[in-house]
GROMACS .gro file of C-alpha atoms in nm:
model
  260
    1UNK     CA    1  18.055   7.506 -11.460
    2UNK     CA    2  18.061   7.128 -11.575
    3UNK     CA    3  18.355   6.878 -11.516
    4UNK     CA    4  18.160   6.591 -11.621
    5UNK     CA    5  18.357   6.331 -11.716
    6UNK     CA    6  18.694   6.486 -11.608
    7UNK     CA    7  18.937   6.317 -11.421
    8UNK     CA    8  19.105   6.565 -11.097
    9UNK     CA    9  19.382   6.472 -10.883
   10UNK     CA   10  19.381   6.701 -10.576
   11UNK     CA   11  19.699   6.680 -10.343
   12UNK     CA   12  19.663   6.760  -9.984
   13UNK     CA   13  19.298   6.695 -10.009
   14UNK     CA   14  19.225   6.490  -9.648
   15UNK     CA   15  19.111   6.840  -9.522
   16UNK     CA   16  19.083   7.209  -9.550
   17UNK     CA   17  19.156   7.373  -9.876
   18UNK     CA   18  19.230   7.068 -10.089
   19UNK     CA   19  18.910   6.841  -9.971
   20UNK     CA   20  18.694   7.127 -10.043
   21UNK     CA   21  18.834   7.208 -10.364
   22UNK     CA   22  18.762   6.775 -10.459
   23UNK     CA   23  18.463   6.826 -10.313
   24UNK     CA   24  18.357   7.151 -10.575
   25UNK     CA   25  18.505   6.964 -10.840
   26UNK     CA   26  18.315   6.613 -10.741
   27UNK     CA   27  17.986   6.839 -10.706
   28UNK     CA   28  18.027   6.978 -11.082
   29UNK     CA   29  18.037   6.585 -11.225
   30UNK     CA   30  18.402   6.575 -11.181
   31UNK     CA   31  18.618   6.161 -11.110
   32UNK     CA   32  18.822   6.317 -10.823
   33UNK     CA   33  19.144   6.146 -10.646
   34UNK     CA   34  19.206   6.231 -10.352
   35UNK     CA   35  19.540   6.215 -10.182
   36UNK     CA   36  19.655   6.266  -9.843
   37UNK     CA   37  19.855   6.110  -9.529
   38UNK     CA   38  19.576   6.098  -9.301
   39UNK     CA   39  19.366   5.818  -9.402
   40UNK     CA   40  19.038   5.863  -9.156
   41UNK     CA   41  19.059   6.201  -9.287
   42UNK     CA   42  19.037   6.135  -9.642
   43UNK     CA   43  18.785   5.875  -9.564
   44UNK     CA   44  18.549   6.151  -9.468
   45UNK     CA   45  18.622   6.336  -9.764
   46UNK     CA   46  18.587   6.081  -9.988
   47UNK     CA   47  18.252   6.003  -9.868
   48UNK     CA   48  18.158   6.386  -9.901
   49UNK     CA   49  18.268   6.340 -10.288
   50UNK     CA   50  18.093   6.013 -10.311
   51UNK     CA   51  17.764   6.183 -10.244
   52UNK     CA   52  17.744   6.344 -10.558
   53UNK     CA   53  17.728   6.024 -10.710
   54UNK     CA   54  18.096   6.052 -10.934
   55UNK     CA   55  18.380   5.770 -10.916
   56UNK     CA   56  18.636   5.895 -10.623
   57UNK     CA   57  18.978   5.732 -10.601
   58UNK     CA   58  19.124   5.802 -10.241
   59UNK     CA   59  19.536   5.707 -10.262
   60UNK     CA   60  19.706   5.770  -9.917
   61UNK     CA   61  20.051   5.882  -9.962
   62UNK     CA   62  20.338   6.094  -9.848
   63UNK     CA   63  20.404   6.338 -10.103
   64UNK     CA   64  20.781   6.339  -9.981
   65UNK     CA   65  20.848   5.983 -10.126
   66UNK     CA   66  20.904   5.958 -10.460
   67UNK     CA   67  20.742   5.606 -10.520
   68UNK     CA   68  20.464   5.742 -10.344
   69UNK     CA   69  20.399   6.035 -10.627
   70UNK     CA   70  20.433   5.771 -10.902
   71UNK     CA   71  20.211   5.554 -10.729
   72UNK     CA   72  19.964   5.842 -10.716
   73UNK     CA   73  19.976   5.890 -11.123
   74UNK     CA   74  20.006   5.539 -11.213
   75UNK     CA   75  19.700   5.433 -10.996
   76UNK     CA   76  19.481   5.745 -11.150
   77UNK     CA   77  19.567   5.636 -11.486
   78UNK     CA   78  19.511   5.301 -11.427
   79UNK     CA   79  19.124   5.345 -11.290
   80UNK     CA   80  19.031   5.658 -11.485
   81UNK     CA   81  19.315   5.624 -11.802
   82UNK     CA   82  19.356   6.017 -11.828
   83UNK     CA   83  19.411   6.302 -11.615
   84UNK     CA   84  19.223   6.664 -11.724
   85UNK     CA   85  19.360   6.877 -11.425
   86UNK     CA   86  19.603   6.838 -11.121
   87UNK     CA   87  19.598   7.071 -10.800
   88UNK     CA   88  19.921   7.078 -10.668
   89UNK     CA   89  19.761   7.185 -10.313
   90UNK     CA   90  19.985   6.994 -10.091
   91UNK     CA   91  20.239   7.217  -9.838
   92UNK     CA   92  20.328   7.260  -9.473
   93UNK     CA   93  20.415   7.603  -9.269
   94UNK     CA   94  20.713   7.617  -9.059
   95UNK     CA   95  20.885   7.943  -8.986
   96UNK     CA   96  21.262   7.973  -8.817
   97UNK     CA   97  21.503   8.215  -8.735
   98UNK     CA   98  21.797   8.190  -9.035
   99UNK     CA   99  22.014   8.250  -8.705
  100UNK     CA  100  21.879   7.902  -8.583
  101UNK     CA  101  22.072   7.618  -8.568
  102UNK     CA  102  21.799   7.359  -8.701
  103UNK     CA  103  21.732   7.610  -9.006
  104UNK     CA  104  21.828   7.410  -9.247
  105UNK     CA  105  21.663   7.094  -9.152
  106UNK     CA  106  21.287   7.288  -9.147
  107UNK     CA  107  21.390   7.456  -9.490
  108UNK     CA  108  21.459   7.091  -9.591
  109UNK     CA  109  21.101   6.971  -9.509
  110UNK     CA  110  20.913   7.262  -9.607
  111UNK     CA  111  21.105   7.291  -9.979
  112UNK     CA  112  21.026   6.918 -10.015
  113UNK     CA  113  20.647   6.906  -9.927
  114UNK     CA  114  20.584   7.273 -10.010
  115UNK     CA  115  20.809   7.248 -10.399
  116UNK     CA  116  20.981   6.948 -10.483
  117UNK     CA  117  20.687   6.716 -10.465
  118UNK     CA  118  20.498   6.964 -10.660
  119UNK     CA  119  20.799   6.960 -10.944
  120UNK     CA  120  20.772   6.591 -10.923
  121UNK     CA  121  20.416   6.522 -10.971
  122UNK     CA  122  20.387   6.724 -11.226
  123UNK     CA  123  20.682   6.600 -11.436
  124UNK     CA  124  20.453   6.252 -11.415
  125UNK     CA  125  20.178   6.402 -11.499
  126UNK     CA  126  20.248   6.678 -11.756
  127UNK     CA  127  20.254   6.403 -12.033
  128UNK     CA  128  19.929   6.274 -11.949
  129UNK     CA  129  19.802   6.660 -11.899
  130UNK     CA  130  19.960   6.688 -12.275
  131UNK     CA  131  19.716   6.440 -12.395
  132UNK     CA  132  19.377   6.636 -12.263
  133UNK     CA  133  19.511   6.959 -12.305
  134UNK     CA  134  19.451   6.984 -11.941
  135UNK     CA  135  19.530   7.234 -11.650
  136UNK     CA  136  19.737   7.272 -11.399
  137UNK     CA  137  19.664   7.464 -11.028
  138UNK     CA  138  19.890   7.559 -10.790
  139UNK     CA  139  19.803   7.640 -10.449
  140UNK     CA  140  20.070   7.883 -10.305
  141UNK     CA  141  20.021   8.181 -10.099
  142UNK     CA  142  20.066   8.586 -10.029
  143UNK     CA  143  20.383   8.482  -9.838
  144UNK     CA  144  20.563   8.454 -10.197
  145UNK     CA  145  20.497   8.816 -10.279
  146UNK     CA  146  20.601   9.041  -9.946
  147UNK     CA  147  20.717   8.938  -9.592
  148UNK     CA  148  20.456   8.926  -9.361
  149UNK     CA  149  20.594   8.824  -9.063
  150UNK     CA  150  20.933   8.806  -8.904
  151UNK     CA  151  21.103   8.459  -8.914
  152UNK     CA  152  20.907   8.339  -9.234
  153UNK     CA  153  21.200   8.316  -9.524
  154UNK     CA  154  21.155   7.882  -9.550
  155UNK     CA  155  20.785   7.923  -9.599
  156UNK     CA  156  20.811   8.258  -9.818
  157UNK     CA  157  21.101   8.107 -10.022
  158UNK     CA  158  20.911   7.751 -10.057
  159UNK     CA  159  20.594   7.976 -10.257
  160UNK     CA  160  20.775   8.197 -10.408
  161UNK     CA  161  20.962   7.934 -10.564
  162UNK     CA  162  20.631   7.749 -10.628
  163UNK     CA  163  20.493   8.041 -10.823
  164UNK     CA  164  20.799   8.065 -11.048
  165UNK     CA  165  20.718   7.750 -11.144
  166UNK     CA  166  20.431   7.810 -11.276
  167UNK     CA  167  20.516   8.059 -11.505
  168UNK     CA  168  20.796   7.885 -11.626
  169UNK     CA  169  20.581   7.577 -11.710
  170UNK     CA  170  20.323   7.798 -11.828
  171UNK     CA  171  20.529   7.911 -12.124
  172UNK     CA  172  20.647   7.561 -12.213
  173UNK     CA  173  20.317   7.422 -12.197
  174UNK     CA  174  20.113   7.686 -12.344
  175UNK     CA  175  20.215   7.542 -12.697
  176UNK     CA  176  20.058   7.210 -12.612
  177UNK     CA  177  19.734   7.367 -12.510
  178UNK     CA  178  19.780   7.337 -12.098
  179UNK     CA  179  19.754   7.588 -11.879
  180UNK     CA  180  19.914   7.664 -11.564
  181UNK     CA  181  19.820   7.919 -11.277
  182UNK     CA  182  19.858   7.970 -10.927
  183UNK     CA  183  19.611   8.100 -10.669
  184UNK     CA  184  19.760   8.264 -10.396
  185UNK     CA  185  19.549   8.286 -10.068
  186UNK     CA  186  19.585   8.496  -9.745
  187UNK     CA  187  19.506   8.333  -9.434
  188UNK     CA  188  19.210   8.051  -9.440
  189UNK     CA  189  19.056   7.891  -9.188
  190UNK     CA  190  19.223   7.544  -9.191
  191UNK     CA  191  19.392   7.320  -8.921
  192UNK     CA  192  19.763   7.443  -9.098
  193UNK     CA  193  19.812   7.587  -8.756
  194UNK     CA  194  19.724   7.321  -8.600
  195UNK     CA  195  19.941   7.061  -8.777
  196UNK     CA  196  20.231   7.293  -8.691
  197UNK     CA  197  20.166   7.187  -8.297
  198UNK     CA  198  20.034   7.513  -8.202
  199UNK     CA  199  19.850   7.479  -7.873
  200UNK     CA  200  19.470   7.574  -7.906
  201UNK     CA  201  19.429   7.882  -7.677
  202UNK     CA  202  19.736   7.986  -7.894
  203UNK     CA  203  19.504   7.905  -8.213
  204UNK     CA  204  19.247   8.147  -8.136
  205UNK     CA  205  19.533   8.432  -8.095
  206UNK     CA  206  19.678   8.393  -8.403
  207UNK     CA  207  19.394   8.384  -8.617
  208UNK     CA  208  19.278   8.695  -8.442
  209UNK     CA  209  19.647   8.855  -8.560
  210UNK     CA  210  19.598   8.725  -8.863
  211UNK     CA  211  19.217   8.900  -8.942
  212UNK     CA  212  19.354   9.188  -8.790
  213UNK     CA  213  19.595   9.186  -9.103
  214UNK     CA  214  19.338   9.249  -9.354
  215UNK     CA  215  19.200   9.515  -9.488
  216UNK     CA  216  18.874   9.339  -9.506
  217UNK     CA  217  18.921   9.220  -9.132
  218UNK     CA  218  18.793   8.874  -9.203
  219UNK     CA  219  18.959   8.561  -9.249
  220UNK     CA  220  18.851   8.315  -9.557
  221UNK     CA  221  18.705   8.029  -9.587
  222UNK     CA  222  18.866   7.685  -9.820
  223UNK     CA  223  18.547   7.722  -9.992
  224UNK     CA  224  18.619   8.049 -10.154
  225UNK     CA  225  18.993   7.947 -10.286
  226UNK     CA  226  18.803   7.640 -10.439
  227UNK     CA  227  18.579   7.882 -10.606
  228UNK     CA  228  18.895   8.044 -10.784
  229UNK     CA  229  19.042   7.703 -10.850
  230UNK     CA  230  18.744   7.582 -11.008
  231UNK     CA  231  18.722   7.912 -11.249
  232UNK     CA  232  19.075   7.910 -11.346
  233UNK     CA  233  19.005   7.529 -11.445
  234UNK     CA  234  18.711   7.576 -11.662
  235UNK     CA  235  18.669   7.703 -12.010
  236UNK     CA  236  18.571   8.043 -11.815
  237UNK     CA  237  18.942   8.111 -11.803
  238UNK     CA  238  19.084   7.908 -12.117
  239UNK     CA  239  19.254   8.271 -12.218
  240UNK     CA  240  19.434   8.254 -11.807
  241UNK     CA  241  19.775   8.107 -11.803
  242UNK     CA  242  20.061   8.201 -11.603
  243UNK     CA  243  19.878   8.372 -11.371
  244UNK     CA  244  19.912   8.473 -10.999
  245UNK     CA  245  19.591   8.521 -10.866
  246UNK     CA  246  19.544   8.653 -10.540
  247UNK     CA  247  19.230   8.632 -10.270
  248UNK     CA  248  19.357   8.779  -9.912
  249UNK     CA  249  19.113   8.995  -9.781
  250UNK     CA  250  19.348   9.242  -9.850
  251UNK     CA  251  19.608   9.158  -9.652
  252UNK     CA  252  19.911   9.246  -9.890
  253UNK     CA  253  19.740   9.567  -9.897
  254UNK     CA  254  19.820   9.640  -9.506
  255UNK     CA  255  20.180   9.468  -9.539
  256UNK     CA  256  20.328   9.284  -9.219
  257UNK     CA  257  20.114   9.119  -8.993
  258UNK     CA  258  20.042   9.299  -8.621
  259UNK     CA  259  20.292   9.140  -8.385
  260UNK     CA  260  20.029   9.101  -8.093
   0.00000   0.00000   0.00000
């Protein structure tokens, strides 16, 4: 698969799923822009896309600011003047209790980061996506189609939400010649554990829950979601839209995750 010559702006893309998926594209000829919060981060990533020898824009920015998101479009089209496909890869877990007091103030967060900056960087976009007849990728997860765990209605309801989105703009912008899908991963091996102030030796357990939940008994690597993303993106899939596709290792296949 060729991108040569297309212009990709990756959200969440300092680390884990998102830099490898601007790295795939930047490897198949592909003007990537990275965006992130964590600049030293998407320093190394932008080097990694740099060695392919393609243009890289890196744009650090909170994806929960609205002036941020425009800044992210306006800067792309400036430098590149087009945009051929946008990941919307950018989200946060948090889980809580709906008994909890803070509830509301997680679901707040996660809605925001994991949804509404998705809804808003695409409304800048879409016009520009309109133009190339471009795609549009949405990274959400198996948490939107069962409950997996106890105490995980903000994330579930944050993806589930996400992939209604994308078949709602996938039949509004099918007429226009863009197409919209959503890959749906299991659990990968990223630092989204991590980030959620998890203790290390704590790490290791969960991801050792987490295998135990598939049927495969492996966890994936961001590699193999970038795979998908880079399929659904090419002219491999141009009869895709609306989709849900999901790679889990089988996980939805065993249902709820082992408690211990």
């Amino acid at each position: 698969m060729s991108f040569k010559e297309k212009v990709v702006v990756v959200t969440g893309s300092s680390s884990g799923i998102g830099a490898s998926i601007a790295i795939q594209f930047a490897a198949e000829g592909a003007k990537v822009v990275i965006v992130g919060r964590n600049e030293v981060k998407l320093k190394t990533v932008f080097e990694q896309c740099e060695k392919h020898g393609n243009q890289t824009l890196s744009v650090t920015a909170d994806m929960n600011k609205d002036e941020d998101i425009k800044r992210i479009v306006d800067e792309t089209i400036k430098r590149f003047g087009k945009i051929d496909v946008l990941v919307n890869n950018a989200g946060i877990g948090a889980s809580a209790s709906i008994l909890a007091e803070n509830a509301l103030e997680i679901f707040d967060k996660v809605i925001s980061t994991n949804l509404r900056s998705a809804v808003c960087i695409t409304n800048l976009a879409a016009p520009h996506l309109v133009k190339t007849k471009g795609n549009i990728i949405n990274i959400s997860s198996i948490a939107s189609l069962g409950v997996l765990s106890p105490n995980n209605f903000i994330y579930g309801a944050s993806k589930a939400g996400l992939d209604h989105f994308t078949r709602c703009i996938a039949l509004e912008l099918a007429g226009k010649g863009v197409r919209v899908n959503s890959v749906n991963p299991g659990p990968v091996k990223t630092d989204i554990i991590s980030n959620m102030g998890v203790s290390e030796s704590y790490q290791e357990k969960i991801w050792n829950i987490m295998k135990k939940g598939t049927a495969l008994d492996r966890i994936a690597e961001p590699e193999e979601i970038a795979d998908i993303v880079l399929f659904l993106a090419s002219d491999k899939a141009r009869s895709i839209t609306g989709s849900i596709y999901v790679s889990d290792n089988g996980a939805l296949l065993k249902g709820l995750m082992p408690a211990e």
